[in-house]
Amino acid sequence: MSSNLDRKFAERVEKLENILDYTFKDKSLPITALTHSSFAAEYHKEIKDYEVLEFLGDAVLSLIVSEILIKTFPEAKEGELSQIRSAVISEAYLSRLARILGLNELVLLSKGEIAQKGMERDSLLCDVFESVFGAVYVDSGYDIKPPREIFNKYFKEYLIESIKKGNIPRDYKSILQIKTQRLFGVVPKYNLIHSEGPEHEKTFTMECVVNNVVRTFGTGKSKKEAETEAAKKAFFYLKERYDSNKKKK
Ligand code: MN
């Protein structure tokens, strides 16, 4: 290992430790957590990439998030909890948390990946976020407490806020369907209203219709994207209109 790389590694470890407010006993763990396979292949055949830690971190985060959910929403049913959990442990959401920690600036990538701005890809950021929590878990002797403390310190409040405000990525077409079946015994219908623009960059407008109760519109770069937007609007409309009436205050 050249001293140049040694310094590069030591710098990253220090930055990561400062961000997490956690000191690693085994300094090779944070290096592994930040090493993308492209970097391992390009620079150091003997260096490990983050994939195994990512695998472990996925389970660690799932446990930490489950605990927050059952404590915050003690009335929620299993189906609802697993829906929220999978929205949280998703690429879209975890990459957001990774950016908050600044992991995009720490990840070790090959020159080619750097040129293609690999560090800004959601899938990669989600993986690194998982691997960092996996690394803390291993470094603590497979104890959930330290990774849980770190997660809660930075993200617990933010996560609860996101859920309450509906600001987590959700599969709105599915949750709308569950809602309309429960309320009216029907599934939403989606129709193409129009599409415009040249072939490779068309914009679609779709409508979502539920009986004659709801009609919403969404636009997007694909029919699916447009449907999801229309479904989201319909979902919140129904939630507003029907859920609040149920609550006895
Ligand atoms: Mn992953």
XYZ file of N, CA and C and ligand atoms in Angstrom:
748
model
N 0.856 -1.195 0.000
C 0.000 0.000 0.000
C 0.895 1.249 0.000
N 0.721 2.117 -0.951
C 1.573 3.308 -0.993
C 1.169 4.259 0.129
N 2.117 5.131 0.527
C 1.822 6.023 1.646
C 0.763 7.053 1.264
N 0.696 7.335 -0.052
C -0.329 8.236 -0.552
C -1.727 7.712 -0.249
N -1.882 6.424 -0.530
C -3.185 5.797 -0.284
C -3.449 5.663 1.204
N -2.382 5.351 1.948
C -2.515 5.280 3.403
C -3.106 6.562 3.948
N -2.573 7.680 3.440
C -3.036 8.978 3.921
C -4.483 9.214 3.507
N -4.781 8.838 2.265
C -6.137 8.996 1.751
C -7.125 8.202 2.612
N -6.725 6.991 2.973
C -7.584 6.143 3.808
C -7.758 6.739 5.201
N -6.617 7.140 5.801
C -6.661 7.670 7.166
C -7.558 8.904 7.238
N -7.472 9.732 6.204
C -8.306 10.940 6.148
C -9.793 10.601 6.140
N -10.112 9.618 5.304
C -11.536 9.237 5.212
C -12.041 8.672 6.526
N -11.219 7.826 7.146
C -11.637 7.217 8.414
C -11.897 8.308 9.443
N -10.970 9.276 9.487
C -11.124 10.357 10.450
C -12.402 11.153 10.186
N -12.641 11.476 8.926
C -13.856 12.222 8.585
C -15.107 11.439 8.969
N -15.092 10.151 8.648
C -16.263 9.330 8.960
C -16.485 9.255 10.475
N -15.368 9.099 11.214
C -15.484 9.031 12.679
C -16.034 10.338 13.237
N -15.611 11.451 12.657
C -16.132 12.744 13.116
C -17.618 12.876 12.824
N -17.996 12.459 11.627
C -19.409 12.549 11.247
C -20.272 11.706 12.186
N -19.827 10.477 12.430
C -20.632 9.546 13.227
C -20.479 9.783 14.724
N -19.425 10.517 15.101
C -19.054 10.660 16.499
C -18.845 9.263 17.109
N -18.069 8.478 16.390
C -17.803 7.093 16.800
C -16.363 6.753 16.399
N -15.605 6.172 17.317
C -14.224 5.798 17.004
C -14.122 4.301 16.768
N -13.674 3.942 15.580
C -13.550 2.520 15.246
C -12.343 1.917 15.939
N -12.531 0.736 16.518
C -11.415 -0.007 17.092
C -10.608 -0.618 15.953
N -11.313 -1.141 14.974
C -10.668 -1.749 13.810
C -10.811 -0.804 12.626
N -9.702 -0.110 12.288
C -9.762 0.931 11.248
C -9.967 0.364 9.839
N -9.804 -0.950 9.701
C -10.022 -1.503 8.360
C -11.524 -1.585 8.044
N -12.344 -1.623 9.089
C -13.798 -1.713 8.855
C -14.376 -0.484 8.144
N -14.062 0.732 8.613
C -14.600 1.887 7.877
C -14.048 1.975 6.448
N -12.818 1.550 6.242
C -12.274 1.563 4.874
C -13.088 0.612 3.991
N -13.314 -0.583 4.505
C -14.120 -1.539 3.741
C -15.513 -0.966 3.470
N -16.095 -0.334 4.485
C -17.455 0.210 4.342
C -17.536 1.263 3.245
N -16.425 1.948 2.982
C -16.435 3.032 1.986
C -15.911 2.587 0.618
N -15.482 1.325 0.523
C -14.854 0.873 -0.723
C -15.833 0.207 -1.689
N -16.058 0.876 -2.794
C -16.891 0.317 -3.864
C -16.071 -0.718 -4.630
N -16.740 -1.705 -5.185
C -16.022 -2.781 -5.891
C -15.144 -2.242 -7.026
N -15.548 -1.133 -7.643
C -14.738 -0.574 -8.742
C -13.379 -0.090 -8.229
N -13.384 0.446 -7.022
C -12.128 0.926 -6.423
C -11.249 -0.260 -6.058
N -11.863 -1.256 -5.440
C -11.113 -2.462 -5.051
C -10.445 -3.077 -6.281
N -11.167 -3.132 -7.378
C -10.639 -3.742 -8.602
C -9.539 -2.884 -9.208
N -9.707 -1.585 -9.171
C -8.763 -0.696 -9.847
C -7.474 -0.502 -9.064
N -7.571 -0.390 -7.753
C -6.388 -0.034 -6.975
C -5.757 -1.184 -6.219
N -6.583 -1.963 -5.575
C -6.026 -2.886 -4.598
C -6.763 -4.199 -4.648
N -6.195 -5.146 -5.253
C -6.888 -6.432 -5.334
C -7.097 -7.024 -3.939
N -6.244 -6.663 -3.018
C -6.336 -7.282 -1.685
C -7.311 -6.550 -0.751
N -7.816 -5.401 -1.199
C -8.730 -4.649 -0.336
C -10.153 -5.175 -0.535
N -10.910 -5.226 0.560
C -12.285 -5.736 0.467
C -13.237 -4.608 0.079
N -14.271 -4.952 -0.684
C -15.297 -3.938 -0.951
C -16.420 -4.074 0.083
N -17.369 -3.141 0.016
C -18.366 -3.028 1.090
C -19.522 -4.020 1.035
N -19.523 -4.911 0.058
C -20.756 -5.669 -0.176
C -21.244 -6.529 0.993
N -20.313 -7.168 1.709
C -20.755 -8.015 2.834
C -21.264 -7.152 3.996
N -20.566 -6.037 4.242
C -21.029 -5.126 5.298
C -22.380 -4.515 4.943
N -22.586 -4.292 3.663
C -23.862 -3.746 3.191
C -24.992 -4.737 3.486
N -24.719 -5.993 3.192
C -25.678 -7.071 3.449
C -26.075 -7.091 4.927
N -25.063 -6.974 5.785
C -25.316 -6.984 7.221
C -26.019 -5.702 7.659
N -25.572 -4.574 7.130
C -26.131 -3.272 7.506
C -27.597 -3.155 7.153
N -27.997 -3.795 6.074
C -29.398 -3.802 5.671
C -30.263 -4.391 6.797
N -29.782 -5.490 7.386
C -30.513 -6.136 8.486
C -30.457 -5.284 9.752
N -29.314 -4.678 10.006
C -29.150 -3.823 11.188
C -30.137 -2.647 11.122
N -30.200 -1.999 9.959
C -31.103 -0.847 9.802
C -32.560 -1.275 9.896
N -32.842 -2.438 9.365
C -34.201 -2.944 9.411
C -34.657 -3.125 10.866
N -33.758 -3.629 11.692
C -34.072 -3.813 13.117
C -34.240 -2.468 13.829
N -33.310 -1.567 13.575
C -33.366 -0.242 14.217
C -34.659 0.490 13.833
N -34.984 0.469 12.543
C -36.177 1.167 12.061
C -37.453 0.496 12.602
N -37.458 -0.833 12.655
C -38.630 -1.541 13.198
C -38.910 -1.100 14.624
N -37.850 -0.989 15.394
C -38.015 -0.592 16.789
C -38.617 0.814 16.884
N -38.092 1.739 16.081
C -38.642 3.110 16.088
C -40.123 3.072 15.714
N -40.454 2.292 14.689
C -41.840 2.265 14.216
C -42.805 1.708 15.260
N -42.445 0.590 15.880
C -43.408 0.033 16.839
C -43.547 0.897 18.091
N -42.473 1.615 18.433
C -42.580 2.502 19.600
C -43.332 3.782 19.266
N -43.188 4.249 18.022
C -43.834 5.515 17.638
C -45.294 5.309 17.265
N -45.575 4.164 16.645
C -46.946 3.897 16.192
C -47.461 2.603 16.823
N -47.683 2.629 18.142
C -48.046 1.383 18.834
C -49.375 0.781 18.360
N -50.203 1.591 17.715
C -51.511 1.099 17.254
C -51.444 0.476 15.866
N -50.361 0.715 15.152
C -50.292 0.302 13.745
C -50.289 -1.215 13.592
N -50.897 -1.670 12.494
C -50.963 -3.102 12.203
C -49.686 -3.546 11.483
N -49.465 -4.848 11.496
C -48.245 -5.404 10.896
C -48.095 -4.993 9.436
N -49.210 -5.056 8.675
C -49.142 -4.734 7.251
C -48.686 -3.307 7.004
N -49.230 -2.415 7.821
C -48.887 -0.998 7.708
C -47.421 -0.775 8.076
N -47.000 -1.436 9.167
C -45.615 -1.289 9.614
C -44.635 -1.781 8.560
N -44.939 -2.924 7.941
C -43.960 -3.411 6.960
C -43.947 -2.542 5.709
N -45.111 -1.940 5.395
C -45.115 -1.018 4.257
C -44.236 0.199 4.529
N -44.380 0.760 5.728
C -43.572 1.936 6.065
C -42.095 1.546 6.122
N -41.824 0.391 6.733
C -40.423 -0.008 6.852
C -39.774 -0.181 5.485
N -40.499 -0.804 4.568
C -39.843 -1.004 3.269
C -39.674 0.313 2.514
N -40.551 1.285 2.807
C -40.359 2.607 2.198
C -39.129 3.296 2.781
N -38.880 3.045 4.068
C -37.733 3.678 4.723
C -36.429 3.011 4.297
N -36.433 1.665 4.299
C -35.231 0.921 3.912
C -35.214 0.819 2.386
N -35.400 1.935 1.716
C -35.421 1.920 0.251
C -34.281 2.774 -0.260
N -33.936 2.533 -1.500
C -32.884 3.308 -2.146
C -33.160 4.800 -2.037
N -34.410 5.165 -2.365
C -34.751 6.588 -2.416
C -34.576 7.255 -1.058
N -34.966 6.545 0.009
C -34.898 7.187 1.325
C -33.501 7.109 1.936
N -32.885 5.922 1.890
C -31.567 5.794 2.520
C -30.506 6.630 1.808
N -30.671 6.823 0.498
C -29.699 7.667 -0.199
C -29.828 9.114 0.282
N -31.048 9.490 0.637
C -31.263 10.827 1.191
C -30.493 10.971 2.515
N -30.586 9.934 3.364
C -29.876 9.978 4.649
C -28.360 9.959 4.435
N -27.924 9.203 3.432
C -26.483 9.139 3.126
C -25.961 10.515 2.726
N -26.774 11.259 1.982
C -26.367 12.615 1.584
C -26.318 13.549 2.777
N -27.259 13.363 3.707
C -27.252 14.200 4.911
C -25.937 13.986 5.668
N -25.461 12.730 5.714
C -24.190 12.443 6.394
C -22.978 12.847 5.548
N -23.195 13.122 4.269
C -22.078 13.484 3.395
C -21.263 12.282 2.933
N -21.885 11.101 2.908
C -21.142 9.901 2.503
C -20.738 9.948 1.025
N -21.450 10.730 0.237
C -21.084 10.879 -1.184
C -19.668 11.441 -1.336
N -19.203 12.165 -0.322
C -17.847 12.738 -0.419
C -16.786 11.781 0.102
N -17.192 10.692 0.726
C -16.210 9.798 1.339
C -16.004 8.481 0.598
N -16.972 8.089 -0.198
C -16.904 6.776 -0.838
C -15.713 6.674 -1.797
N -15.055 5.509 -1.793
C -13.881 5.264 -2.644
C -14.318 4.569 -3.926
N -14.118 5.273 -5.053
C -14.560 4.761 -6.350
C -13.411 4.741 -7.334
N -13.564 3.955 -8.402
C -12.566 3.964 -9.468
C -12.634 5.305 -10.201
N -11.579 5.598 -10.959
C -11.561 6.855 -11.730
C -12.744 6.930 -12.691
N -13.044 5.800 -13.294
C -14.159 5.756 -14.238
C -15.489 6.090 -13.578
N -15.696 5.516 -12.394
C -16.941 5.778 -11.657
C -17.011 7.234 -11.200
N -15.871 7.774 -10.802
C -15.849 9.178 -10.366
C -16.228 10.069 -11.548
N -15.662 9.763 -12.718
C -15.954 10.553 -13.920
C -17.441 10.516 -14.246
N -18.063 9.381 -13.961
C -19.498 9.269 -14.245
C -20.367 9.691 -13.059
N -19.749 10.352 -12.094
C -20.462 10.825 -10.893
C -21.170 9.682 -10.164
N -20.473 8.556 -10.059
C -21.023 7.385 -9.372
C -21.425 7.673 -7.943
N -20.686 8.609 -7.309
C -20.955 8.911 -5.892
C -22.285 9.607 -5.682
N -22.935 10.034 -6.758
C -24.242 10.683 -6.602
C -25.405 9.736 -6.923
N -25.070 8.500 -7.302
C -26.151 7.555 -7.628
C -26.860 7.077 -6.369
N -28.193 7.086 -6.403
C -28.968 6.653 -5.233
C -28.628 5.232 -4.799
N -28.503 4.317 -5.759
C -28.281 2.913 -5.397
C -26.957 2.763 -4.644
N -25.934 3.461 -5.104
C -24.634 3.380 -4.461
C -24.670 4.020 -3.064
N -25.313 5.168 -2.957
C -25.378 5.857 -1.663
C -26.149 5.041 -0.630
N -27.199 4.401 -1.068
C -27.971 3.535 -0.187
C -27.086 2.403 0.315
N -26.328 1.788 -0.581
C -25.424 0.698 -0.206
C -24.378 1.151 0.816
N -23.797 2.309 0.591
C -22.758 2.802 1.503
C -23.357 3.118 2.873
N -24.546 3.670 2.863
C -25.208 3.957 4.144
C -25.375 2.661 4.936
N -25.835 1.624 4.249
C -26.006 0.316 4.903
C -24.669 -0.228 5.397
N -23.650 -0.149 4.558
C -22.369 -0.754 4.926
C -21.734 -0.034 6.111
N -21.920 1.279 6.208
C -21.376 2.016 7.352
C -22.025 1.527 8.657
N -23.334 1.310 8.626
C -23.997 0.803 9.839
C -23.603 -0.649 10.114
N -23.362 -1.406 9.071
C -22.854 -2.765 9.234
C -21.477 -2.742 9.884
N -20.643 -1.791 9.484
C -19.281 -1.688 10.020
C -19.292 -1.340 11.503
N -20.159 -0.412 11.893
C -20.240 -0.035 13.310
C -20.713 -1.238 14.134
N -21.662 -1.967 13.582
C -22.202 -3.152 14.264
C -21.104 -4.202 14.484
N -20.326 -4.493 13.464
C -19.246 -5.476 13.592
C -18.186 -4.967 14.561
N -17.831 -3.687 14.402
C -16.789 -3.088 15.243
C -17.176 -3.109 16.726
N -18.475 -3.077 16.996
C -18.948 -3.096 18.389
C -19.113 -4.508 18.916
N -18.591 -5.482 18.193
C -18.743 -6.866 18.629
C -20.170 -7.361 18.427
N -20.759 -6.958 17.292
C -22.123 -7.371 16.930
C -23.136 -6.951 17.999
N -22.978 -5.716 18.428
C -23.896 -5.134 19.412
C -24.732 -4.080 18.689
N -26.059 -4.155 18.844
C -26.938 -3.240 18.120
C -26.923 -1.827 18.726
N -26.500 -1.711 20.000
C -26.579 -0.413 20.673
C -25.846 0.723 19.971
N -24.550 0.561 19.658
C -23.860 1.698 19.020
C -24.479 2.133 17.672
N -24.754 1.206 16.737
C -25.396 1.691 15.500
C -26.770 2.312 15.767
N -27.490 1.773 16.737
C -28.808 2.331 17.055
C -28.685 3.751 17.609
N -27.682 3.955 18.469
C -27.474 5.300 19.017
C -27.162 6.300 17.920
N -26.307 5.892 17.003
C -25.943 6.796 15.900
C -27.164 7.101 15.051
N -27.896 6.074 14.693
C -29.069 6.289 13.838
C -30.079 7.198 14.536
N -30.358 6.896 15.792
C -31.369 7.670 16.512
C -30.959 9.128 16.682
N -29.686 9.328 16.962
C -29.182 10.683 17.165
C -29.407 11.551 15.928
N -29.125 10.988 14.757
C -29.230 11.784 13.535
C -30.601 11.733 12.882
N -31.242 10.585 12.939
C -32.356 10.386 12.014
C -33.701 10.042 12.637
N -33.721 9.747 13.923
C -34.992 9.303 14.495
C -36.089 10.355 14.313
N -35.811 11.576 14.755
C -36.815 12.646 14.654
C -37.169 12.911 13.190
N -36.129 12.968 12.367
C -36.313 13.238 10.940
C -37.203 12.176 10.299
N -36.952 10.929 10.692
C -37.718 9.810 10.145
C -39.187 9.896 10.557
N -39.422 10.155 11.825
C -40.799 10.239 12.319
C -41.543 11.386 11.626
N -40.845 12.529 11.486
C -41.401 13.672 10.753
C -41.766 13.269 9.325
N -40.823 12.621 8.648
C -41.035 12.221 7.245
C -42.274 11.344 7.123
N -42.415 10.406 8.063
C -43.554 9.483 7.986
C -44.856 10.237 8.227
N -44.860 11.073 9.258
C -46.086 11.816 9.586
C -46.500 12.747 8.458
N -45.519 13.320 7.769
C -45.834 14.248 6.679
C -46.040 13.516 5.348
N -45.912 12.201 5.351
C -46.047 11.451 4.102
C -44.886 11.707 3.168
N -43.771 12.148 3.735
C -42.606 12.501 2.940
C -41.604 11.346 2.849
N -42.121 10.130 2.671
C -41.250 8.989 2.420
C -41.694 8.379 1.101
N -40.748 7.824 0.347
C -41.142 7.258 -0.937
C -42.082 6.089 -0.710
N -43.254 6.134 -1.306
C -44.192 5.033 -1.115
C -44.727 4.621 -2.469
N -45.183 3.401 -2.513
C -45.791 2.908 -3.733
C -47.266 3.326 -3.683
N -47.529 4.545 -4.156
C -48.867 5.108 -3.996
C -49.945 4.350 -4.758
N -49.575 3.730 -5.877
C -50.594 2.962 -6.598
C -51.096 1.806 -5.731
N -50.197 1.129 -5.039
C -50.626 0.002 -4.186
C -51.416 0.477 -2.982
N -50.909 1.525 -2.314
C -51.621 1.922 -1.095
C -52.961 2.564 -1.421
N -53.050 3.215 -2.591
C -54.352 3.764 -2.998
C -55.336 2.625 -3.246
N -54.853 1.598 -3.911
C -55.730 0.460 -4.219
C -56.263 -0.203 -2.940
N -55.373 -0.364 -1.967
C -55.800 -0.953 -0.688
C -56.899 -0.086 -0.071
N -56.683 1.223 -0.146
C -57.642 2.163 0.444
C -58.992 2.141 -0.278
N -58.966 2.156 -1.618
C -60.239 2.216 -2.357
C -61.000 0.899 -2.238
N -60.265 -0.197 -2.116
C -60.949 -1.479 -1.920
C -61.639 -1.518 -0.559
N -60.933 -0.970 0.407
C -61.491 -0.948 1.755
C -62.701 0.000 1.825
N -62.557 1.170 1.214
C -63.633 2.170 1.308
C -64.823 1.860 0.413
N -64.535 1.474 -0.844
C -65.625 1.370 -1.834
C -65.731 0.006 -2.512
N -64.767 -0.879 -2.238
C -64.781 -2.177 -2.898
C -64.439 -2.110 -4.382
N -63.705 -1.068 -4.797
C -63.291 -0.965 -6.207
C -61.803 -0.653 -6.302
N -61.239 -0.894 -7.502
C -59.838 -0.513 -7.725
C -59.817 0.760 -8.585
N -58.789 1.588 -8.432
C -58.697 2.808 -9.231
C -58.484 2.487 -10.711
N -59.005 3.354 -11.571
C -58.748 3.199 -13.011
C -57.810 4.307 -13.469
N -56.901 3.947 -14.385
C -55.959 4.927 -14.910
C -56.163 5.078 -16.414
N -56.284 6.306 -16.873
C -56.427 6.546 -18.316
C -55.417 7.571 -18.780
N -54.947 7.331 -20.000
C -54.023 8.285 -20.609
C -54.826 9.493 -21.096
N -54.461 10.676 -20.657
C -55.133 11.892 -21.110
C -54.416 12.441 -22.332
N -53.134 12.663 -22.224
C -52.354 12.942 -23.435
C -50.863 12.765 -23.209
N -50.139 12.732 -24.327
C -48.681 12.678 -24.245
C -48.147 13.690 -25.234
N -47.030 14.298 -24.872
C -46.460 15.295 -25.797
C -44.939 15.239 -25.767
N -44.348 15.864 -26.764
C -42.888 15.905 -26.829
C -42.355 14.844 -27.772
N -41.067 14.976 -28.149
C -40.443 14.012 -29.049
C -40.312 12.626 -28.409
N -40.178 11.606 -29.227
C -40.202 10.201 -28.800
C -39.357 9.912 -27.553
N -38.112 10.393 -27.506
C -37.206 10.046 -26.399
C -37.439 10.868 -25.132
N -38.198 11.950 -25.245
C -38.474 12.701 -24.006
C -39.937 13.150 -23.924
N -40.792 12.155 -24.052
C -42.226 12.417 -23.961
C -42.640 12.718 -22.517
N -43.690 13.514 -22.395
C -44.312 13.726 -21.095
C -45.734 13.182 -21.165
N -46.099 12.410 -20.159
C -47.428 11.792 -20.147
C -48.303 12.432 -19.075
N -49.579 12.567 -19.399
C -50.546 12.980 -18.384
C -51.569 11.862 -18.248
N -51.720 11.373 -17.021
C -52.662 10.284 -16.756
C -53.709 10.764 -15.764
N -54.909 10.214 -15.874
C -55.897 10.500 -14.839
C -56.100 9.240 -14.008
N -56.469 9.462 -12.765
C -56.797 8.373 -11.854
C -58.244 8.593 -11.433
N -59.078 7.578 -11.634
C -60.498 7.722 -11.325
C -60.926 6.640 -10.346
N -61.605 7.052 -9.296
C -62.162 6.097 -8.343
C -63.665 6.360 -8.268
N -64.450 5.436 -8.774
C -65.905 5.652 -8.880
C -66.173 7.064 -9.415
N -67.187 7.733 -8.806
C -67.260 9.152 -9.155
C -66.904 10.020 -7.966
N -66.010 9.455 -7.138
C -65.591 10.156 -5.926
C -64.343 10.999 -6.183
N -63.408 10.429 -6.920
C -62.117 11.089 -7.108
C -61.719 11.083 -8.575
N -61.191 12.208 -9.025
C -60.551 12.253 -10.334
C -59.335 13.159 -10.184
N -58.144 12.569 -10.308
C -56.917 13.356 -10.168
C -56.039 13.152 -11.396
N -55.069 14.043 -11.560
C -54.173 13.968 -12.708
C -52.726 13.968 -12.262
N -51.911 13.337 -13.080
C -50.480 13.362 -12.801
C -49.711 13.418 -14.100
N -48.539 14.043 -14.062
C -47.701 14.048 -15.269
C -46.351 13.446 -14.926
N -45.688 12.913 -15.945
C -44.380 12.316 -15.705
C -43.719 11.895 -16.997
N -42.478 11.445 -16.859
C -41.694 11.020 -18.020
C -42.083 9.620 -18.498
N -42.897 8.935 -17.701
C -43.421 7.634 -18.124
C -44.857 7.565 -17.646
N -45.616 6.609 -18.202
C -47.004 6.457 -17.742
C -47.024 6.104 -16.261
N -46.097 5.234 -15.859
C -46.022 4.798 -14.464
C -45.797 5.983 -13.539
N -44.861 6.854 -13.935
C -44.560 8.024 -13.109
C -45.784 8.933 -13.001
N -46.466 9.117 -14.116
C -47.666 9.964 -14.137
C -48.783 9.338 -13.305
N -48.937 8.028 -13.401
C -49.958 7.315 -12.610
C -49.668 7.436 -11.121
N -48.382 7.301 -10.779
C -47.993 7.384 -9.367
C -48.337 8.757 -8.785
N -48.090 9.805 -9.581
C -48.403 11.152 -9.091
C -49.916 11.319 -8.908
N -50.689 10.830 -9.881
C -52.154 10.923 -9.781
C -52.653 10.101 -8.589
N -52.052 8.921 -8.386
C -52.443 8.047 -7.273
C -52.149 8.705 -5.937
N -51.009 9.377 -5.864
C -50.618 10.058 -4.627
C -51.649 11.133 -4.266
N -52.054 11.919 -5.265
C -53.051 12.969 -5.010
C -54.382 12.354 -4.560
N -54.783 11.288 -5.225
C -56.042 10.637 -4.875
C -55.958 10.059 -3.464
N -54.799 9.472 -3.154
C -54.609 8.877 -1.828
C -54.782 9.929 -0.727
N -54.117 11.067 -0.898
C -54.194 12.092 0.146
C -55.581 12.739 0.214
N -56.235 12.836 -0.934
C -57.604 13.352 -0.945
C -58.510 12.445 -0.102
N -58.411 11.138 -0.350
C -59.256 10.187 0.382
C -58.897 10.128 1.863
N -57.612 10.215 2.120
C -57.130 10.171 3.497
C -57.710 11.344 4.277
N -57.606 12.512 3.673
C -58.126 13.745 4.265
C -59.633 13.623 4.524
N -60.327 13.164 3.488
C -61.779 13.174 3.526
C -62.382 12.065 4.406
N -61.758 10.875 4.354
C -62.373 9.749 5.062
C -61.710 9.398 6.384
N -60.383 9.578 6.476
C -59.727 9.173 7.734
C -60.065 10.114 8.873
N -60.153 11.427 8.573
C -60.386 12.375 9.648
C -61.814 12.269 10.199
N -62.769 11.866 9.342
C -64.150 11.702 9.795
C -64.293 10.571 10.798
N -63.394 9.580 10.630
C -63.487 8.400 11.487
C -63.069 8.692 12.920
N -62.102 9.641 13.039
C -61.540 9.907 14.363
C -62.558 10.620 15.240
N -62.787 10.069 16.408
C -63.694 10.736 17.347
C -62.837 11.558 18.294
N -63.065 12.856 18.281
C -62.240 13.676 19.161
C -63.050 14.249 20.306
Mn -28.246 -2.289 -0.627
